[in-house]
Amino acid sequence: MENTINIKLKVWRQAGPKAKGRFETFELKNISTDSSFLEMLDILNEQLINKGEEPVAFDHDCREGICGMCSLYINGRPHGPDDDVTTCQLHMRKFKDGQTITIEPWRSAGFPVIKDLIVDRGAFDKIIAAGGYVSVNTGGVPDANALPIPKPNADEAMDAASCIGCGACVAACKNGSAMLFVSAKVSQLALLPQGKVEGARRAKNMVAKMDELGFGNCTNTGACEVECPKGISLANIARLNREFLSAKAQD
Amino acid sequence: MSSTLGSSIGKKLLMSLSGLFLIMFLVVHLTVNSFLLIPDGGEFFNAGAHFMATTPAIRLIEPLLAIGFLVHILWGVKLTIENRRARGNARYASGKKTTGVTWASQNMLVLGITVGAFLVLHIAQFWVKMKLTGDPLLDHTTISIGGVETEVENAYALVNTTFSYLWIVVVYVIGAIGLAIHLSHGFWSAFQTIGFSNEIWRKRLTVLGNIFAWLMGLGFSLIAVLQYFFYQG
């Protein structure tokens, strides 16, 4: 049997990067508890469009929790009240009938608002471009067993690689720090032989870019790890610190 | 080198290393303080204070300690200001409902200011009197160190008299508890910053840090309280 709820939304509206924003309130009736949070917003926007009003702008893409496009700060938490899921995989059954839901964009100086709930996360792309890759000369694909990799390293690298770059870590951080993101992107390569070659340069360049773009200094509060939809561990930040400091010591 | 210490991780490295240095100082300080509990009229404590004041190696470390404090305070303020800027001016209307984040980790500056305020009083009450102005209570007394009769400052009398005032004991307990909460995050965080942490060590360091923090906090508090109640007259 399908359950439905009536909810009240308090949504951040902002016409543009320089415009002054404000909250706007909407009421939605008969929302299926089986619908996702973004489907609920689709319903809202459909109603707004039918009334000839401006729909609420929000980021979304794959809607299966792997692209890192959706964001939203919902009722005091990035990606809402559920743990280890992105907003697109958050379901309306996590909310109560008659509840007021406050929806805000990520708030951090490194992520300026573009419109309504959409922020500019281009800074993350710039950090990746500064070193978050391996340089590979073209050629045949090597055999998977040609380069033995210890299972724990492979597992940890895969865990780090599950970072989707959504920015929830920065949104949750009281320091506006991007360390969890950068540490995941450094760790996923630092743990593997292919990534070790450029390891020192990568750590230095990515940290330098992160600092240049105005992200804050990590104070190890751990809020990022709690709110990360992929459960990226703080151990990665310790690894980034090691990688960076030993790279600098080698200079 | 400048680009290392100027980077975000470099600045945190300075906080970490100065913090660890101050932690070592705390251990020495509490050890000497524990002599206050030996009921020998302060003889052993005076010997300890005499050793700390006259040993050349320790006198050399003293300015280093001052630098350690200064670096920790100045960079702490600098990092906080930078982090507020990085955070931006906009605040979340729906608040912060992230669970599992310790209060200490989010209030290190406030706790640091608490300890710092205590430190000003503490230095005025002891260090200034012992090193600069002198005090009638410090009049020399003769104790036996290893069978040798030695004339030393009566540091015990100054400490004992200071701890006869209730308000001072209360302020010291507040300072020590502030220190304990500060250390409950600072200890493991210092190791995390130098890269000495992983999934397993994080748990170990957090437990170790909490034990250490409260050993320090309660140790300093208890000595002051016991002095007030049981060592007067």
PDB file of C-alpha atoms in Angstrom, chain A residues 86-224:
ATOM      1  CA  THR A  86      23.341  11.117  -1.632  1.00  0.00           C
ATOM      2  CA  THR A  87      20.287  13.356  -1.889  1.00  0.00           C
ATOM      3  CA  CYS A  88      19.081  11.511  -4.991  1.00  0.00           C
ATOM      4  CA  GLN A  89      18.903   8.281  -2.979  1.00  0.00           C
ATOM      5  CA  LEU A  90      17.225   9.893  -0.003  1.00  0.00           C
ATOM      6  CA  HIS A  91      13.614   8.793   0.227  1.00  0.00           C
ATOM      7  CA  MET A  92      10.604  10.739   1.423  1.00  0.00           C
ATOM      8  CA  ARG A  93       9.849   7.987   3.948  1.00  0.00           C
ATOM      9  CA  LYS A  94      12.608   9.591   6.037  1.00  0.00           C
ATOM     10  CA  PHE A  95      10.237  12.515   6.639  1.00  0.00           C
ATOM     11  CA  LYS A  96       7.075  12.798   8.674  1.00  0.00           C
ATOM     12  CA  ASP A  97       3.640  13.948   7.627  1.00  0.00           C
ATOM     13  CA  GLY A  98       3.297  17.698   8.205  1.00  0.00           C
ATOM     14  CA  GLN A  99       7.052  18.204   8.604  1.00  0.00           C
ATOM     15  CA  THR A 100       8.771  21.398   7.486  1.00  0.00           C
ATOM     16  CA  ILE A 101      11.829  20.661   5.376  1.00  0.00           C
ATOM     17  CA  THR A 102      14.489  23.357   5.013  1.00  0.00           C
ATOM     18  CA  ILE A 103      16.573  23.111   1.850  1.00  0.00           C
ATOM     19  CA  GLU A 104      19.743  25.184   1.456  1.00  0.00           C
ATOM     20  CA  PRO A 105      22.687  25.223  -0.931  1.00  0.00           C
ATOM     21  CA  TRP A 106      26.206  24.171   0.211  1.00  0.00           C
ATOM     22  CA  ARG A 107      27.573  27.121   2.150  1.00  0.00           C
ATOM     23  CA  SER A 108      31.290  27.735   1.894  1.00  0.00           C
ATOM     24  CA  ALA A 109      33.393  30.531   0.435  1.00  0.00           C
ATOM     25  CA  GLY A 110      34.931  27.985  -1.966  1.00  0.00           C
ATOM     26  CA  PHE A 111      31.475  27.110  -3.348  1.00  0.00           C
ATOM     27  CA  PRO A 112      29.692  30.346  -4.354  1.00  0.00           C
ATOM     28  CA  VAL A 113      25.981  30.121  -5.134  1.00  0.00           C
ATOM     29  CA  ILE A 114      25.140  30.267  -8.852  1.00  0.00           C
ATOM     30  CA  LYS A 115      21.374  30.151  -8.552  1.00  0.00           C
ATOM     31  CA  ASP A 116      18.909  28.939  -5.901  1.00  0.00           C
ATOM     32  CA  LEU A 117      20.349  25.631  -4.670  1.00  0.00           C
ATOM     33  CA  ILE A 118      23.129  25.326  -7.239  1.00  0.00           C
ATOM     34  CA  VAL A 119      26.689  26.166  -6.191  1.00  0.00           C
ATOM     35  CA  ASP A 120      29.843  26.379  -8.269  1.00  0.00           C
ATOM     36  CA  ARG A 121      31.973  23.338  -7.447  1.00  0.00           C
ATOM     37  CA  GLY A 122      34.447  24.078 -10.237  1.00  0.00           C
ATOM     38  CA  ALA A 123      37.154  24.452  -7.583  1.00  0.00           C
ATOM     39  CA  PHE A 124      37.169  20.652  -7.205  1.00  0.00           C
ATOM     40  CA  ASP A 125      37.858  20.248 -10.926  1.00  0.00           C
ATOM     41  CA  LYS A 126      40.742  22.705 -10.666  1.00  0.00           C
ATOM     42  CA  ILE A 127      42.249  20.689  -7.795  1.00  0.00           C
ATOM     43  CA  ILE A 128      41.968  17.477  -9.840  1.00  0.00           C
ATOM     44  CA  ALA A 129      43.544  19.205 -12.837  1.00  0.00           C
ATOM     45  CA  ALA A 130      46.476  20.209 -10.592  1.00  0.00           C
ATOM     46  CA  GLY A 131      47.537  16.593 -10.083  1.00  0.00           C
ATOM     47  CA  GLY A 132      44.737  14.103  -9.495  1.00  0.00           C
ATOM     48  CA  TYR A 133      45.698  11.836 -12.372  1.00  0.00           C
ATOM     49  CA  VAL A 134      48.341   9.397 -13.589  1.00  0.00           C
ATOM     50  CA  SER A 135      50.202  10.073 -16.818  1.00  0.00           C
ATOM     51  CA  VAL A 136      50.019   6.984 -19.024  1.00  0.00           C
ATOM     52  CA  ASN A 137      51.831   6.544 -22.310  1.00  0.00           C
ATOM     53  CA  THR A 138      49.548   4.715 -24.706  1.00  0.00           C
ATOM     54  CA  GLY A 139      50.105   1.069 -25.439  1.00  0.00           C
ATOM     55  CA  GLY A 140      48.550  -2.277 -24.799  1.00  0.00           C
ATOM     56  CA  VAL A 141      46.609  -2.870 -21.594  1.00  0.00           C
ATOM     57  CA  PRO A 142      48.943  -4.646 -19.131  1.00  0.00           C
ATOM     58  CA  ASP A 143      47.824  -7.972 -17.666  1.00  0.00           C
ATOM     59  CA  ALA A 144      46.058  -7.524 -14.357  1.00  0.00           C
ATOM     60  CA  ASN A 145      48.459  -9.954 -12.672  1.00  0.00           C
ATOM     61  CA  ALA A 146      51.619  -8.372 -14.068  1.00  0.00           C
ATOM     62  CA  LEU A 147      51.862  -5.950 -11.158  1.00  0.00           C
ATOM     63  CA  PRO A 148      50.973  -7.620  -7.853  1.00  0.00           C
ATOM     64  CA  ILE A 149      49.147  -5.291  -5.450  1.00  0.00           C
ATOM     65  CA  PRO A 150      48.509  -6.303  -1.817  1.00  0.00           C
ATOM     66  CA  LYS A 151      44.806  -6.813  -1.178  1.00  0.00           C
ATOM     67  CA  PRO A 152      44.618  -4.316   1.754  1.00  0.00           C
ATOM     68  CA  ASN A 153      46.145  -1.600  -0.456  1.00  0.00           C
ATOM     69  CA  ALA A 154      43.773  -2.388  -3.308  1.00  0.00           C
ATOM     70  CA  ASP A 155      40.815  -2.247  -0.900  1.00  0.00           C
ATOM     71  CA  GLU A 156      41.875   1.046   0.633  1.00  0.00           C
ATOM     72  CA  ALA A 157      42.518   2.556  -2.786  1.00  0.00           C
ATOM     73  CA  MET A 158      39.059   1.454  -3.935  1.00  0.00           C
ATOM     74  CA  ASP A 159      37.464   2.898  -0.786  1.00  0.00           C
ATOM     75  CA  ALA A 160      39.190   6.222  -1.447  1.00  0.00           C
ATOM     76  CA  ALA A 161      38.173   6.049  -5.102  1.00  0.00           C
ATOM     77  CA  SER A 162      34.521   5.856  -4.111  1.00  0.00           C
ATOM     78  CA  CYS A 163      34.635   9.634  -3.486  1.00  0.00           C
ATOM     79  CA  ILE A 164      32.233  11.187  -5.985  1.00  0.00           C
ATOM     80  CA  GLY A 165      33.363  14.781  -5.394  1.00  0.00           C
ATOM     81  CA  CYS A 166      29.931  16.025  -4.316  1.00  0.00           C
ATOM     82  CA  GLY A 167      31.350  18.538  -1.830  1.00  0.00           C
ATOM     83  CA  ALA A 168      29.378  17.422   1.239  1.00  0.00           C
ATOM     84  CA  CYS A 169      32.673  17.383   3.187  1.00  0.00           C
ATOM     85  CA  VAL A 170      33.228  21.080   2.514  1.00  0.00           C
ATOM     86  CA  ALA A 171      29.564  21.862   3.208  1.00  0.00           C
ATOM     87  CA  ALA A 172      29.756  20.138   6.604  1.00  0.00           C
ATOM     88  CA  CYS A 173      33.118  21.603   7.606  1.00  0.00           C
ATOM     89  CA  LYS A 174      33.190  24.500  10.044  1.00  0.00           C
ATOM     90  CA  ASN A 175      36.516  25.469   8.450  1.00  0.00           C
ATOM     91  CA  GLY A 176      35.391  25.234   4.830  1.00  0.00           C
ATOM     92  CA  SER A 177      38.182  22.716   4.303  1.00  0.00           C
ATOM     93  CA  ALA A 178      38.411  20.416   1.295  1.00  0.00           C
ATOM     94  CA  MET A 179      40.902  18.043   2.910  1.00  0.00           C
ATOM     95  CA  LEU A 180      38.670  14.946   2.829  1.00  0.00           C
ATOM     96  CA  PHE A 181      38.095  15.333  -0.910  1.00  0.00           C
ATOM     97  CA  VAL A 182      41.758  16.051  -1.696  1.00  0.00           C
ATOM     98  CA  SER A 183      42.943  13.240   0.581  1.00  0.00           C
ATOM     99  CA  ALA A 184      40.658  10.735  -1.145  1.00  0.00           C
ATOM    100  CA  LYS A 185      41.878  11.818  -4.555  1.00  0.00           C
ATOM    101  CA  VAL A 186      45.515  11.572  -3.444  1.00  0.00           C
ATOM    102  CA  SER A 187      45.011   8.257  -1.622  1.00  0.00           C
ATOM    103  CA  GLN A 188      43.283   6.430  -4.462  1.00  0.00           C
ATOM    104  CA  LEU A 189      46.499   6.832  -6.471  1.00  0.00           C
ATOM    105  CA  ALA A 190      49.154   6.927  -3.733  1.00  0.00           C
ATOM    106  CA  LEU A 191      48.299   3.390  -2.638  1.00  0.00           C
ATOM    107  CA  LEU A 192      48.869   1.887  -6.071  1.00  0.00           C
ATOM    108  CA  PRO A 193      52.186   1.374  -7.903  1.00  0.00           C
ATOM    109  CA  GLN A 194      50.956   3.288 -10.963  1.00  0.00           C
ATOM    110  CA  GLY A 195      50.225   6.318  -8.809  1.00  0.00           C
ATOM    111  CA  LYS A 196      53.410   6.289  -6.756  1.00  0.00           C
ATOM    112  CA  VAL A 197      55.549   7.584  -9.641  1.00  0.00           C
ATOM    113  CA  GLU A 198      53.944  11.025  -9.560  1.00  0.00           C
ATOM    114  CA  GLY A 199      53.029  10.819  -5.867  1.00  0.00           C
ATOM    115  CA  ALA A 200      55.190  13.624  -4.490  1.00  0.00           C
ATOM    116  CA  ARG A 201      54.337  16.074  -7.259  1.00  0.00           C
ATOM    117  CA  ARG A 202      50.636  15.218  -6.986  1.00  0.00           C
ATOM    118  CA  ALA A 203      50.433  15.831  -3.234  1.00  0.00           C
ATOM    119  CA  LYS A 204      52.272  19.143  -3.464  1.00  0.00           C
ATOM    120  CA  ASN A 205      50.337  20.479  -6.451  1.00  0.00           C
ATOM    121  CA  MET A 206      46.897  19.462  -5.239  1.00  0.00           C
ATOM    122  CA  VAL A 207      47.445  20.927  -1.767  1.00  0.00           C
ATOM    123  CA  ALA A 208      48.851  24.122  -3.283  1.00  0.00           C
ATOM    124  CA  LYS A 209      45.793  24.435  -5.534  1.00  0.00           C
ATOM    125  CA  MET A 210      43.436  23.717  -2.634  1.00  0.00           C
ATOM    126  CA  ASP A 211      45.096  26.485  -0.577  1.00  0.00           C
ATOM    127  CA  GLU A 212      45.110  28.889  -3.518  1.00  0.00           C
ATOM    128  CA  LEU A 213      41.363  28.430  -4.061  1.00  0.00           C
ATOM    129  CA  GLY A 214      40.692  29.563  -0.501  1.00  0.00           C
ATOM    130  CA  PHE A 215      39.624  26.345   1.215  1.00  0.00           C
ATOM    131  CA  GLY A 216      40.228  26.295   4.972  1.00  0.00           C
ATOM    132  CA  ASN A 217      42.687  24.452   7.184  1.00  0.00           C
ATOM    133  CA  CYS A 218      41.539  21.075   8.504  1.00  0.00           C
ATOM    134  CA  THR A 219      41.204  20.836  12.296  1.00  0.00           C
ATOM    135  CA  ASN A 220      40.282  17.141  12.348  1.00  0.00           C
ATOM    136  CA  THR A 221      36.757  17.602  13.686  1.00  0.00           C
ATOM    137  CA  GLY A 222      35.569  14.670  11.585  1.00  0.00           C
ATOM    138  CA  ALA A 223      32.253  16.243  10.493  1.00  0.00           C
ATOM    139  CA  CYS A 224      33.205  15.553   6.845  1.00  0.00           C
TER     140      CYS A 224
END
